[in-house]
């Protein structure tokens, strides 16, 4: 409901400034705010800013940070927190010292360590990245071939549990690359497993 309300307010602002009939491009240009996360000390909030890119016909998601309530020293107004165009699902560490998020980076760009796509021509898969709360370089923590779908910090902020599919074998990767995609129903299913990574040692 919050996302819908923010989208309507954004659209109303655009229409008020332009003073012209709404067009399909106006609707497509509306940005939405999702997945807000308040810091453990209650002073900051992270959120996703989602928007369409009409030039490359894709949707992108950025992670932004803003004061929660009264202005906070060093963060006077909302600002972009990560550099990737496909960063999402930000989560504060319980101790408030780090932020982890899912980022689909690699050949397409991004300032953090590049994680290669799972196969030639594929888009980069989402991996877990982490960075200090008050800025710095994002560092890739995982390199799951099929990408990471969800994660959660441990209470002591030392480990992260995450969900990822069992990786393809070399033979299966070759079949996928050669577009030999025949499957046996109810037998060739790849399960998702729960994995745990130590943040410091990886």
Short mmCIF file of C-alpha atoms in Angstrom, two decimals:
data_model
loop_
_atom_site.label_atom_id
_atom_site.label_comp_id
_atom_site.label_asym_id
_atom_site.label_seq_id
_atom_site.Cartn_x
_atom_site.Cartn_y
_atom_site.Cartn_z
CA UNK A 1 0.00 0.00 0.00
CA UNK A 2 2.91 2.34 0.83
CA UNK A 3 4.50 1.67 -2.55
CA UNK A 4 1.23 2.43 -4.35
CA UNK A 5 0.75 5.65 -2.37
CA UNK A 6 4.29 6.86 -3.09
CA UNK A 7 3.87 6.05 -6.78
CA UNK A 8 0.65 8.08 -6.94
CA UNK A 9 2.27 11.04 -5.19
CA UNK A 10 5.22 10.90 -7.58
CA UNK A 11 2.89 10.79 -10.56
CA UNK A 12 0.85 13.71 -9.21
CA UNK A 13 4.04 15.76 -8.79
CA UNK A 14 5.10 15.04 -12.38
CA UNK A 15 1.71 16.02 -13.75
CA UNK A 16 1.56 19.19 -11.64
CA UNK A 17 4.96 20.32 -12.95
CA UNK A 18 4.31 19.58 -16.62
CA UNK A 19 0.63 20.69 -16.73
CA UNK A 20 -0.26 18.46 -19.66
CA UNK A 21 -2.30 15.30 -20.19
CA UNK A 22 -0.75 12.11 -18.83
CA UNK A 23 0.89 9.85 -21.40
CA UNK A 24 1.93 6.18 -21.27
CA UNK A 25 5.54 7.37 -20.94
CA UNK A 26 4.57 9.29 -17.79
CA UNK A 27 3.19 6.11 -16.25
CA UNK A 28 6.29 4.14 -17.20
CA UNK A 29 8.56 6.79 -15.68
CA UNK A 30 7.02 6.55 -12.19
CA UNK A 31 9.54 5.36 -9.58
CA UNK A 32 8.54 3.23 -6.59
CA UNK A 33 9.99 2.81 -3.11
CA UNK A 34 10.06 -0.68 -1.59
CA UNK A 35 11.55 -2.85 1.14
CA UNK A 36 12.42 -0.15 3.70
CA UNK A 37 14.77 -1.27 6.51
CA UNK A 38 15.36 0.82 9.66
CA UNK A 39 18.82 0.67 11.24
CA UNK A 40 19.22 -1.05 14.65
CA UNK A 41 19.71 2.34 16.34
CA UNK A 42 16.59 3.74 14.63
CA UNK A 43 18.42 6.68 13.02
CA UNK A 44 18.66 5.62 9.36
CA UNK A 45 16.54 3.81 6.84
CA UNK A 46 17.56 1.88 3.73
CA UNK A 47 15.15 1.38 0.85
CA UNK A 48 14.95 0.23 -2.74
CA UNK A 49 14.23 2.72 -5.50
CA UNK A 50 12.81 0.86 -8.51
CA UNK A 51 12.43 2.42 -11.93
CA UNK A 52 12.14 1.38 -15.59
CA UNK A 53 14.84 2.14 -18.13
CA UNK A 54 13.08 2.72 -21.42
CA UNK A 55 16.36 2.79 -23.35
CA UNK A 56 17.37 -0.78 -22.53
CA UNK A 57 13.79 -1.97 -21.89
CA UNK A 58 14.60 -3.24 -18.40
CA UNK A 59 13.69 -2.44 -14.84
CA UNK A 60 16.41 -1.43 -12.38
CA UNK A 61 16.64 -1.19 -8.62
CA UNK A 62 18.97 1.02 -6.57
CA UNK A 63 19.53 1.13 -2.82
CA UNK A 64 19.19 4.50 -1.08
CA UNK A 65 19.71 5.67 2.50
CA UNK A 66 17.92 8.45 4.39
CA UNK A 67 17.50 9.80 7.93
CA UNK A 68 14.69 8.18 9.89
CA UNK A 69 12.81 11.16 11.29
CA UNK A 70 15.01 14.06 12.44
CA UNK A 71 18.11 14.89 10.38
CA UNK A 72 21.16 12.79 11.23
CA UNK A 73 24.70 14.19 11.18
CA UNK A 74 26.38 13.28 7.90
CA UNK A 75 23.13 12.25 6.19
CA UNK A 76 21.15 15.45 5.65
CA UNK A 77 18.93 14.08 2.90
CA UNK A 78 18.25 10.84 1.01
CA UNK A 79 21.19 9.71 -1.10
CA UNK A 80 22.10 6.73 -3.21
CA UNK A 81 23.96 4.14 -1.12
CA UNK A 82 25.15 1.55 -3.66
CA UNK A 83 26.39 2.01 -7.22
CA UNK A 84 24.76 -0.94 -8.99
CA UNK A 85 21.62 -0.71 -11.11
CA UNK A 86 20.34 -4.08 -9.91
CA UNK A 87 20.90 -3.90 -6.13
CA UNK A 88 18.05 -4.96 -3.83
CA UNK A 89 17.03 -6.54 -0.52
CA UNK A 90 19.22 -4.46 1.83
CA UNK A 91 19.61 -5.79 5.38
CA UNK A 92 21.38 -4.18 8.34
CA UNK A 93 23.68 -6.41 10.37
CA UNK A 94 22.34 -6.77 13.94
CA UNK A 95 25.30 -4.77 15.29
CA UNK A 96 24.58 -1.96 12.80
CA UNK A 97 28.13 -1.93 11.43
CA UNK A 98 27.50 -3.49 8.02
CA UNK A 99 24.87 -3.72 5.32
CA UNK A 100 24.35 -6.73 3.08
CA UNK A 101 22.31 -6.76 -0.11
CA UNK A 102 21.70 -8.73 -3.28
CA UNK A 103 23.39 -7.36 -6.37
CA UNK A 104 23.42 -8.62 -9.96
CA UNK A 105 26.73 -7.30 -11.21
CA UNK A 106 29.60 -8.51 -13.34
CA UNK A 107 30.20 -7.79 -17.01
CA UNK A 108 27.38 -5.27 -17.02
CA UNK A 109 29.26 -3.01 -14.62
CA UNK A 110 29.36 -2.01 -10.97
CA UNK A 111 32.20 -0.80 -8.78
CA UNK A 112 32.37 -3.90 -6.62
CA UNK A 113 34.26 -7.07 -7.45
CA UNK A 114 32.74 -8.51 -10.58
CA UNK A 115 31.04 -11.90 -10.33
CA UNK A 116 30.87 -13.63 -13.73
CA UNK A 117 27.59 -14.72 -15.28
CA UNK A 118 26.75 -18.40 -14.97
CA UNK A 119 27.14 -18.94 -18.71
CA UNK A 120 28.26 -16.98 -21.72
CA UNK A 121 25.66 -14.44 -22.73
CA UNK A 122 23.68 -14.74 -19.49
CA UNK A 123 22.93 -11.76 -17.29
CA UNK A 124 24.84 -11.77 -13.98
CA UNK A 125 23.14 -13.68 -11.18
CA UNK A 126 22.31 -12.03 -7.86
CA UNK A 127 25.02 -12.49 -5.22
CA UNK A 128 25.38 -11.26 -1.64
CA UNK A 129 27.45 -8.10 -1.24
CA UNK A 130 28.41 -6.36 2.00
CA UNK A 131 29.77 -2.92 2.82
CA UNK A 132 30.33 -0.74 5.90
CA UNK A 133 27.32 1.21 7.12
CA UNK A 134 28.93 4.60 6.54
CA UNK A 135 30.33 3.98 3.08
CA UNK A 136 33.12 2.17 1.28
CA UNK A 137 33.42 -0.44 -1.43
CA UNK A 138 30.87 -3.23 -1.70
CA UNK A 139 32.50 -6.66 -1.50
CA UNK A 140 31.07 -9.85 -3.00
CA UNK A 141 30.60 -12.58 -0.39
CA UNK A 142 29.15 -15.32 -2.61
CA UNK A 143 29.69 -16.69 -6.10
CA UNK A 144 26.78 -19.11 -6.38
CA UNK A 145 26.44 -20.22 -10.01
CA UNK A 146 22.66 -20.01 -9.98
CA UNK A 147 22.55 -16.88 -7.87
CA UNK A 148 21.22 -16.23 -4.36
CA UNK A 149 17.49 -15.83 -3.78
CA UNK A 150 17.34 -14.87 -0.06
CA UNK A 151 19.61 -14.37 2.95
CA UNK A 152 19.61 -13.56 6.67
CA UNK A 153 22.25 -12.28 9.12
CA UNK A 154 23.11 -14.33 12.22
CA UNK A 155 22.37 -12.61 15.56
CA UNK A 156 26.11 -12.05 16.19
CA UNK A 157 26.63 -10.41 12.73
CA UNK A 158 29.44 -12.88 11.92
CA UNK A 159 27.66 -15.16 9.47
CA UNK A 160 25.00 -15.03 6.79
CA UNK A 161 22.66 -17.86 5.87
CA UNK A 162 21.44 -17.86 2.29
CA UNK A 163 19.32 -19.84 -0.14
CA UNK A 164 20.75 -20.94 -3.51
CA UNK A 165 20.07 -23.70 -5.99
CA UNK A 166 22.37 -26.69 -6.22
CA UNK A 167 24.91 -25.77 -8.95
CA UNK A 168 24.74 -27.31 -12.39
CA UNK A 169 27.33 -29.96 -13.20
CA UNK A 170 29.86 -29.24 -15.96
CA UNK A 171 27.91 -31.58 -18.25
CA UNK A 172 24.63 -29.81 -17.52
CA UNK A 173 26.24 -26.40 -18.12
CA UNK A 174 27.49 -27.61 -21.52
CA UNK A 175 23.98 -28.83 -22.40
CA UNK A 176 22.53 -25.49 -21.36
CA UNK A 177 25.10 -23.61 -23.43
CA UNK A 178 24.37 -25.85 -26.45
CA UNK A 179 20.61 -25.28 -25.91
CA UNK A 180 20.13 -28.99 -25.28
CA UNK A 181 17.32 -28.26 -22.82
CA UNK A 182 15.38 -31.52 -22.85
CA UNK A 183 14.23 -32.43 -19.34
CA UNK A 184 12.81 -35.51 -17.61
CA UNK A 185 9.70 -34.43 -15.73
CA UNK A 186 9.85 -35.02 -11.94
CA UNK A 187 13.49 -36.15 -12.12
CA UNK A 188 15.67 -33.29 -13.39
CA UNK A 189 14.58 -30.88 -10.65
CA UNK A 190 17.32 -28.90 -8.89
CA UNK A 191 16.61 -28.19 -5.24
CA UNK A 192 17.48 -25.05 -3.35
CA UNK A 193 19.68 -25.56 -0.30
CA UNK A 194 20.44 -23.47 2.75
CA UNK A 195 24.09 -22.41 2.99
CA UNK A 196 26.06 -20.48 5.62
CA UNK A 197 29.05 -18.21 5.03
CA UNK A 198 31.42 -16.58 7.50
CA UNK A 199 31.47 -12.88 6.62
CA UNK A 200 35.09 -12.25 7.62
CA UNK A 201 36.79 -15.35 6.20
CA UNK A 202 34.19 -16.15 3.46
#
